[in-house]
Amino acid sequence: MTEASMGFLAGLAEERVDHRFKGLPPDAEGLTVGELTAQRRNLFTDGFTTPVLALSAERLEHNLALMETYATRHGLAFAPHGKTSMAPELFARQLDHGAWGITLAVPHQVRVAREFGVRRIFLANELVDAAALKWLAAELARDADFRFVCYVDSVRGVELMDAALTGAARPVDVVVELGAGEGARTGARTEADCTAVADAVAATTTLRLVGVAGYEAEVPGADPERVAAWLRRLTALASDFDKAGRFAGAGLDEIVISAGGSAWFDAVAEVFAEIPELSLPVLKLLRSGAYVSHDDGQYRRVTPFNRVPEEGALHPAFRLWAQVVSRPSPGQAFVNAGKRDAAHDLDLPEAQVVRGARGGGERPATGIEVTALSDQHAWLRTGPEAELEVGDWVGLGLSHPCTSFDKWQLIPLVEADGTVVDYVRTYF
């Protein structure tokens, strides 16, 4: 990060704590975030209210270091998907851990990243909004060190981009997106379609073709064989474009080939290692984002580290703390966190630990299961072995980082003993 961007991050510490931020101590009202951080309060004993989402400081650092090591070991550049957290402090830490840049999905997210000084951005979407393109052109003209790459997947999209960028000082770098198959999400469906898009780019002066990209998790019926086959189609497309001279004469230093979500980055590493020598060096760009916090559900099941355990393991870093507010029967209890607080689009939260209101520290949430969520309540089924009473705190594991971060604007970063050492600000 640049000195300017570090200055922007330092400015986050000057934001005042108030009613906007769920779970923070009411008596912290009016303090700056920096002042509250300096107090090193304990999450469990120093005034935090429930529900409150906590991010483990130790597990976060472990995950950042593990993916840095993984990318380096496999010769991959890394542009983690920033939509996961939309947290500039985490962008900075990802960059400090060797990331090439940050991947994003929509213009608002790009503006946030630029406000906090991110120099390299990969937009994993076709950008056809004229107002956003004009802002982008001005940003590229203002900062010669700003590197931006985005998808194109249609001739019409190229036409819209070209019209909006007329007169721009610098061309916008684009990669042709190869779709993962019929019924998949975005992307040109065939190699012939990709060629037509590349031809349309070549006919403009406002765009510059720098490579190819796609998203392997959208492969229908994704399994190791199907995913690898599609990735080989992607790398072959880059090779064919190169042989046809599509990257020549544009002043490129490298050819970009990009893929990689959080479920198949092992397949990306394997296939990208097979890329033959091209006319220019290849930037093999991985974009996995959910690793930063990992989770206790979907990504725990699908992480590639399950297939390659010798390479390490990600650790779930989120825990949502909620308080038992009703115990109407021996088989039922309710805590005060619901859909407004917990990710629920992939799996229900998982009851993991209990902190008793009468003391005694943490114990396993034995016999406690989340069965449903209301807006502000989680429904718990409690077995005979469950020791639970009104006032107890229940620690919940969450599934899907992207819809966990977006429910919280200021998230305590907590050490294992409960000490809050920082606060992570999100911008959704």
Coordinates of C-alpha atoms in Angstrom, one line a residue:
M1 CA 0.0 0.0 0.0
T2 CA 1.1 3.5 -0.7
E3 CA 1.7 6.2 2.0
A4 CA -1.5 7.9 0.7
S5 CA -3.6 4.7 1.1
M6 CA -2.1 4.1 4.6
G7 CA -3.3 7.6 5.4
F8 CA -6.8 6.7 4.3
L9 CA -6.7 3.7 6.5
A10 CA -5.4 5.7 9.4
G11 CA -8.5 7.9 8.9
L12 CA -10.7 5.0 9.7
A13 CA -9.5 5.2 13.3
E14 CA -10.9 8.7 13.6
E15 CA -14.5 7.6 12.9
R16 CA -16.8 8.0 15.9
V17 CA -18.5 5.1 17.5
D18 CA -22.2 5.5 17.7
H19 CA -25.6 3.9 17.1
R20 CA -24.7 2.7 13.5
F21 CA -22.5 -0.1 14.8
K22 CA -24.2 -3.2 16.2
G23 CA -22.9 -4.9 19.3
L24 CA -20.4 -2.2 20.4
P25 CA -20.4 -1.1 24.1
P26 CA -23.0 1.7 24.7
D27 CA -20.6 3.5 26.9
A28 CA -18.2 3.8 23.9
E29 CA -20.5 6.3 22.3
G30 CA -18.5 9.3 21.0
L31 CA -15.1 7.6 21.2
T32 CA -13.2 7.3 18.0
V33 CA -12.5 3.8 16.8
G34 CA -8.8 4.3 17.5
E35 CA -9.6 5.3 21.1
L36 CA -11.8 2.3 21.6
T37 CA -9.2 0.0 20.1
A38 CA -6.6 1.4 22.5
Q39 CA -8.7 0.4 25.4
R40 CA -8.3 -3.3 24.5
R41 CA -11.6 -4.2 25.9
N42 CA -12.7 -7.8 26.4
L43 CA -15.5 -9.0 24.2
F44 CA -17.2 -10.9 27.0
T45 CA -16.7 -8.7 30.1
D46 CA -16.3 -5.1 28.9
G47 CA -19.8 -4.0 27.8
F48 CA -20.3 -5.4 24.3
T49 CA -24.0 -6.2 23.6
T50 CA -25.5 -9.1 21.8
P51 CA -25.7 -10.1 19.0
V52 CA -22.1 -9.3 18.1
L53 CA -19.9 -10.8 15.4
A54 CA -16.3 -11.4 16.1
L55 CA -13.4 -12.1 13.8
S56 CA -10.5 -14.2 15.3
A57 CA -7.2 -12.3 15.0
E58 CA -5.1 -15.5 15.1
R59 CA -7.2 -17.3 12.5
L60 CA -7.4 -14.4 10.2
E61 CA -3.5 -14.1 10.2
H62 CA -3.2 -17.9 9.7
N63 CA -5.5 -17.8 6.6
L64 CA -3.7 -14.7 5.1
A65 CA -0.3 -16.4 5.5
L66 CA -1.5 -19.8 4.2
M67 CA -2.8 -18.5 0.9
E68 CA 0.2 -16.3 0.4
T69 CA 2.4 -19.4 0.8
Y70 CA 0.1 -21.4 -1.5
A71 CA 0.1 -18.9 -4.3
T72 CA 3.9 -18.5 -4.1
R73 CA 4.5 -22.3 -4.1
H74 CA 2.4 -22.7 -7.2
G75 CA 3.7 -19.7 -9.1
L76 CA 0.4 -17.9 -9.0
A77 CA -0.3 -14.2 -8.7
F78 CA -3.2 -13.5 -6.3
A79 CA -6.0 -11.0 -6.6
P80 CA -8.4 -12.1 -3.8
H81 CA -12.0 -11.2 -4.4
G82 CA -12.7 -8.1 -2.3
K83 CA -16.5 -8.5 -2.5
T84 CA -16.2 -11.1 0.3
S85 CA -15.3 -8.5 2.9
M86 CA -15.5 -5.1 1.4
A87 CA -13.1 -4.1 4.2
P88 CA -10.2 -1.8 3.2
E89 CA -8.2 -2.9 6.3
L90 CA -8.4 -6.5 5.0
F91 CA -7.5 -5.4 1.5
A92 CA -4.3 -3.8 3.0
R93 CA -3.5 -7.0 4.9
Q94 CA -4.0 -9.1 1.8
L95 CA -1.7 -6.8 -0.2
D96 CA 0.8 -6.9 2.6
H97 CA 0.7 -10.7 2.3
G98 CA 1.8 -10.6 -1.4
A99 CA -1.5 -10.1 -3.3
W100 CA -1.0 -8.7 -6.8
G101 CA -4.2 -6.6 -6.4
I102 CA -7.8 -6.9 -5.4
T103 CA -10.7 -8.5 -7.5
L104 CA -14.1 -6.7 -7.4
A105 CA -17.5 -7.2 -9.0
V106 CA -19.3 -3.8 -9.5
P107 CA -18.3 -0.1 -9.9
H108 CA -19.2 0.9 -6.3
Q109 CA -16.7 -1.7 -5.0
V110 CA -14.0 -0.3 -7.3
R111 CA -14.6 3.2 -6.0
V112 CA -14.2 2.0 -2.4
A113 CA -10.9 0.3 -3.3
R114 CA -9.6 3.3 -5.1
E115 CA -10.6 5.6 -2.2
F116 CA -8.3 3.5 0.0
G117 CA -5.4 3.5 -2.5
V118 CA -5.6 0.1 -4.1
R119 CA -3.4 0.3 -7.2
R120 CA -4.4 -2.9 -9.1
I121 CA -8.0 -4.0 -9.6
F122 CA -9.4 -6.9 -11.5
L123 CA -13.1 -6.5 -12.2
A124 CA -14.7 -9.9 -12.7
N125 CA -17.6 -8.5 -14.7
E126 CA -18.2 -6.8 -17.9
L127 CA -18.5 -3.1 -17.3
V128 CA -21.1 -1.4 -19.5
D129 CA -22.4 1.4 -17.3
A130 CA -21.6 4.7 -19.1
A131 CA -21.3 6.8 -15.9
A132 CA -19.0 4.2 -14.3
L133 CA -16.9 4.0 -17.4
K134 CA -16.5 7.8 -17.6
W135 CA -15.4 7.8 -13.9
L136 CA -13.0 5.0 -14.7
A137 CA -11.5 6.8 -17.6
A138 CA -10.9 9.9 -15.4
E139 CA -9.3 7.7 -12.7
L140 CA -6.9 6.1 -15.2
A141 CA -6.0 9.5 -16.6
R142 CA -5.5 10.9 -13.1
D143 CA -3.2 8.1 -11.8
A144 CA -0.6 6.6 -14.2
D145 CA 0.1 3.8 -11.7
F146 CA -3.5 2.6 -11.6
R147 CA -3.9 -0.8 -13.3
F148 CA -7.4 -2.0 -14.1
V149 CA -8.6 -5.1 -16.0
C150 CA -12.1 -6.2 -16.6
Y151 CA -14.1 -8.8 -18.4
V152 CA -15.7 -8.5 -21.8
D153 CA -18.1 -11.3 -23.0
S154 CA -20.1 -9.8 -25.8
V155 CA -19.8 -7.7 -28.9
R156 CA -22.6 -5.5 -27.7
G157 CA -20.7 -5.0 -24.4
V158 CA -17.6 -3.9 -26.3
E159 CA -19.7 -1.4 -28.3
L160 CA -21.2 0.1 -25.2
M161 CA -17.7 0.4 -23.6
D162 CA -16.2 1.9 -26.7
A163 CA -19.0 4.5 -26.9
A164 CA -18.7 5.6 -23.3
L165 CA -14.9 5.7 -23.5
T166 CA -14.6 7.9 -26.6
G167 CA -11.8 10.4 -26.0
A168 CA -10.3 8.6 -23.0
A169 CA -6.6 9.2 -22.4
R170 CA -5.8 5.5 -21.7
P171 CA -7.4 2.4 -23.1
V172 CA -9.1 0.1 -20.7
D173 CA -7.5 -3.4 -20.4
V174 CA -9.9 -6.2 -20.9
V175 CA -9.9 -10.0 -20.8
V176 CA -12.3 -12.1 -22.8
E177 CA -14.5 -14.2 -20.5
L178 CA -15.0 -17.8 -21.5
G179 CA -18.3 -19.1 -20.1
A180 CA -18.3 -22.3 -18.1
G181 CA -21.0 -23.9 -20.3
E182 CA -24.6 -23.8 -21.2
G183 CA -26.7 -22.8 -18.2
A184 CA -23.7 -21.3 -16.4
R185 CA -23.5 -17.7 -15.4
T186 CA -21.7 -15.1 -17.6
G187 CA -19.1 -15.5 -20.3
A188 CA -19.0 -16.1 -24.1
R189 CA -20.2 -19.7 -24.6
T190 CA -17.9 -20.9 -27.3
E191 CA -14.4 -20.2 -28.6
A192 CA -16.0 -18.8 -31.7
D193 CA -18.0 -16.4 -29.6
C194 CA -14.8 -15.4 -27.7
T195 CA -13.0 -14.8 -31.0
A196 CA -15.8 -12.5 -32.2
V197 CA -15.5 -10.5 -28.9
A198 CA -11.7 -10.3 -29.4
D199 CA -12.2 -9.0 -32.9
A200 CA -14.6 -6.3 -31.6
V201 CA -12.0 -5.2 -29.0
A202 CA -9.3 -5.0 -31.7
A203 CA -11.5 -2.7 -33.8
T204 CA -11.5 -0.1 -31.0
T205 CA -8.9 2.3 -29.7
T206 CA -10.5 2.6 -26.3
L207 CA -10.0 -1.1 -25.2
R208 CA -6.9 -3.3 -25.1
L209 CA -7.0 -7.1 -25.1
V210 CA -4.7 -8.4 -22.4
G211 CA -5.8 -12.0 -21.9
V212 CA -8.6 -14.4 -21.0
A213 CA -10.5 -15.3 -17.9
G214 CA -13.4 -17.2 -16.4
Y215 CA -14.9 -18.8 -13.3
E216 CA -14.6 -22.6 -13.1
A217 CA -17.1 -23.1 -10.2
E218 CA -19.9 -22.5 -12.7
V219 CA -19.0 -25.6 -14.7
P220 CA -22.2 -27.6 -14.8
G221 CA -21.9 -30.7 -12.6
A222 CA -18.5 -29.5 -11.5
D223 CA -16.1 -32.3 -10.5
P224 CA -12.3 -32.5 -10.8
E225 CA -12.4 -33.8 -14.3
R226 CA -15.0 -31.4 -15.7
V227 CA -13.3 -28.4 -14.0
A228 CA -9.9 -29.4 -15.3
A229 CA -11.3 -29.8 -18.8
W230 CA -12.8 -26.4 -18.8
L231 CA -9.6 -24.8 -17.4
R232 CA -7.7 -26.4 -20.3
R233 CA -10.2 -24.8 -22.7
L234 CA -9.4 -21.5 -21.1
T235 CA -5.6 -21.9 -21.3
A236 CA -5.9 -23.2 -24.9
L237 CA -7.9 -20.1 -25.8
A238 CA -5.1 -17.9 -24.5
S239 CA -2.6 -19.9 -26.5
D240 CA -4.7 -19.7 -29.7
F241 CA -5.2 -15.9 -29.3
D242 CA -1.4 -15.6 -28.8
K243 CA -0.6 -17.6 -32.0
A244 CA -3.0 -15.5 -33.9
G245 CA -1.1 -12.4 -32.8
R246 CA -3.9 -10.9 -30.8
F247 CA -1.6 -9.8 -28.0
A248 CA 1.1 -8.4 -30.3
G249 CA 1.6 -4.7 -31.0
A250 CA -0.4 -3.5 -28.0
G251 CA 2.6 -2.7 -25.8
L252 CA 1.9 -5.5 -23.3
D253 CA 4.4 -6.7 -20.7
E254 CA 2.4 -9.9 -20.0
I255 CA -0.6 -12.0 -20.9
V256 CA -3.3 -12.3 -18.2
I257 CA -4.9 -15.7 -17.6
S258 CA -7.3 -15.7 -14.7
A259 CA -9.6 -18.1 -12.8
G260 CA -10.1 -19.4 -9.4
G261 CA -12.8 -19.2 -6.8
S262 CA -12.6 -20.8 -3.4
A263 CA -13.7 -24.3 -4.3
W264 CA -11.3 -25.3 -7.1
F265 CA -8.1 -23.3 -6.7
D266 CA -6.1 -26.6 -6.6
A267 CA -7.4 -27.4 -10.1
V268 CA -6.4 -23.9 -11.3
A269 CA -2.9 -24.4 -9.9
E270 CA -2.5 -27.7 -11.6
V271 CA -3.8 -26.7 -15.0
F272 CA -2.1 -23.3 -15.0
A273 CA 1.2 -25.1 -14.3
E274 CA 0.8 -26.7 -17.7
I275 CA 0.5 -23.4 -19.7
P276 CA 3.0 -23.6 -22.5
E277 CA 5.5 -20.8 -23.2
L278 CA 3.7 -17.9 -24.9
S279 CA 5.1 -14.8 -26.7
L280 CA 5.0 -12.9 -23.4
P281 CA 5.3 -13.8 -19.7
V282 CA 1.9 -15.0 -18.3
L283 CA 0.3 -13.5 -15.3
K284 CA -1.5 -16.5 -13.8
L285 CA -4.0 -14.7 -11.7
L286 CA -6.0 -16.5 -8.9
R287 CA -9.0 -14.8 -7.4
S288 CA -10.2 -16.8 -4.4
G289 CA -11.7 -14.6 -1.7
A290 CA -13.6 -16.6 0.9
Y291 CA -10.3 -17.8 2.4
V292 CA -9.9 -14.6 4.4
S293 CA -12.4 -15.7 7.1
H294 CA -13.2 -19.2 5.8
D295 CA -16.4 -20.6 7.4
D296 CA -18.1 -23.4 9.3
G297 CA -20.3 -24.6 6.5
Q298 CA -20.1 -24.4 2.7
Y299 CA -16.4 -23.6 2.4
R300 CA -15.4 -26.0 5.1
R301 CA -17.0 -28.7 2.9
V302 CA -15.6 -27.5 -0.5
T303 CA -12.2 -26.1 0.3
P304 CA -9.5 -27.7 -1.9
F305 CA -7.4 -28.2 1.2
N306 CA -9.7 -31.2 1.9
R307 CA -8.2 -32.7 -1.3
V308 CA -4.7 -31.6 -0.6
P309 CA -4.4 -31.7 3.2
E310 CA -0.6 -31.8 3.0
E311 CA -0.7 -28.1 1.7
G312 CA -2.4 -26.9 4.9
A313 CA -5.8 -26.0 6.2
L314 CA -7.9 -22.9 6.5
H315 CA -9.4 -22.0 9.9
P316 CA -12.9 -20.6 10.3
A317 CA -12.4 -17.1 11.8
F318 CA -16.0 -15.9 12.4
R319 CA -18.1 -16.5 15.5
L320 CA -21.4 -14.8 16.1
W321 CA -22.3 -14.4 19.8
A322 CA -26.0 -14.3 20.7
Q323 CA -27.7 -14.4 24.1
V324 CA -30.5 -16.7 25.2
V325 CA -33.5 -14.5 25.7
S326 CA -36.2 -17.2 26.1
R327 CA -36.2 -20.9 27.3
P328 CA -39.9 -21.7 27.0
S329 CA -39.6 -25.5 27.3
P330 CA -36.9 -28.1 28.0
G331 CA -36.6 -28.8 24.3
Q332 CA -36.5 -25.3 23.0
A333 CA -34.6 -22.0 23.4
F334 CA -34.3 -18.7 21.5
V335 CA -31.3 -16.4 21.1
N336 CA -31.3 -12.8 19.9
A337 CA -29.6 -13.2 16.5
G338 CA -31.5 -13.9 13.3
K339 CA -31.5 -13.3 9.6
R340 CA -30.4 -9.6 10.1
D341 CA -27.2 -10.8 11.8
A342 CA -26.2 -14.3 10.5
A343 CA -25.5 -15.6 7.0
H344 CA -28.3 -18.0 6.1
D345 CA -28.3 -18.3 2.3
L346 CA -26.3 -21.6 2.3
D347 CA -26.6 -23.2 5.7
L348 CA -28.0 -22.3 9.1
P349 CA -25.6 -21.2 11.8
E350 CA -24.0 -23.9 13.9
A351 CA -24.1 -23.8 17.7
Q352 CA -20.5 -24.4 18.9
V353 CA -19.9 -23.1 22.4
V354 CA -21.8 -21.6 25.4
R355 CA -20.6 -19.1 27.9
G356 CA -22.7 -19.3 31.0
A357 CA -24.2 -16.2 32.5
R358 CA -23.2 -17.5 35.9
G359 CA -19.5 -17.9 34.9
G360 CA -17.4 -21.0 34.3
G361 CA -15.9 -20.0 30.9
E362 CA -16.7 -21.7 27.6
R363 CA -18.1 -25.2 27.2
P364 CA -19.2 -27.1 24.1
A365 CA -22.7 -26.5 22.9
T366 CA -23.7 -30.1 23.4
G367 CA -27.2 -31.0 22.5
I368 CA -28.0 -27.6 21.0
E369 CA -29.0 -27.2 17.3
V370 CA -30.1 -24.2 15.3
T371 CA -33.3 -25.3 13.4
A372 CA -34.6 -22.0 12.0
L373 CA -34.0 -18.2 11.8
S374 CA -36.5 -15.4 12.2
D375 CA -35.5 -11.8 11.5
Q376 CA -34.1 -11.3 15.0
H377 CA -34.2 -14.8 16.6
A378 CA -32.5 -18.1 16.1
W379 CA -34.6 -21.2 17.0
L380 CA -32.7 -23.7 19.1
R381 CA -33.6 -27.3 19.6
T382 CA -32.1 -28.5 22.9
G383 CA -31.6 -32.1 24.0
P384 CA -31.6 -33.4 27.5
E385 CA -27.9 -32.9 27.8
A386 CA -28.0 -29.2 26.9
E387 CA -27.2 -27.0 29.8
L388 CA -28.7 -23.7 28.8
E389 CA -30.5 -20.9 30.6
V390 CA -31.7 -17.4 29.9
G391 CA -28.7 -15.0 29.9
D392 CA -26.2 -17.5 28.5
W393 CA -24.1 -16.5 25.4
V394 CA -24.1 -19.0 22.5
G395 CA -21.2 -18.9 20.0
L396 CA -22.4 -19.7 16.5
G397 CA -20.3 -20.7 13.5
L398 CA -21.5 -19.3 10.2
S399 CA -21.6 -20.5 6.6
H400 CA -20.7 -18.2 3.6
P401 CA -18.3 -15.3 4.4
C402 CA -19.8 -13.1 1.7
T403 CA -23.1 -12.8 3.4
S404 CA -21.6 -12.7 6.9
F405 CA -19.4 -9.6 6.4
D406 CA -22.2 -7.7 4.7
K407 CA -24.5 -7.6 7.8
W408 CA -21.9 -5.8 10.0
Q409 CA -20.3 -2.4 9.5
L410 CA -17.7 -2.6 12.3
I411 CA -16.5 -6.0 13.4
P412 CA -14.3 -6.6 16.5
L413 CA -11.0 -8.4 15.8
V414 CA -10.6 -10.6 18.8
E415 CA -7.7 -12.5 20.3
A416 CA -8.3 -16.0 21.8
D417 CA -8.7 -14.6 25.3
G418 CA -11.4 -12.2 24.2
T419 CA -9.2 -9.1 23.9
V420 CA -10.4 -6.8 21.1
V421 CA -7.3 -5.6 19.3
D422 CA -8.9 -3.8 16.3
Y423 CA -12.2 -3.2 14.4
V424 CA -12.8 -4.0 10.8
R425 CA -14.9 -1.5 8.9
T426 CA -16.9 -2.8 5.9
Y427 CA -18.4 -0.8 3.0
F428 CA -21.3 -2.5 1.3

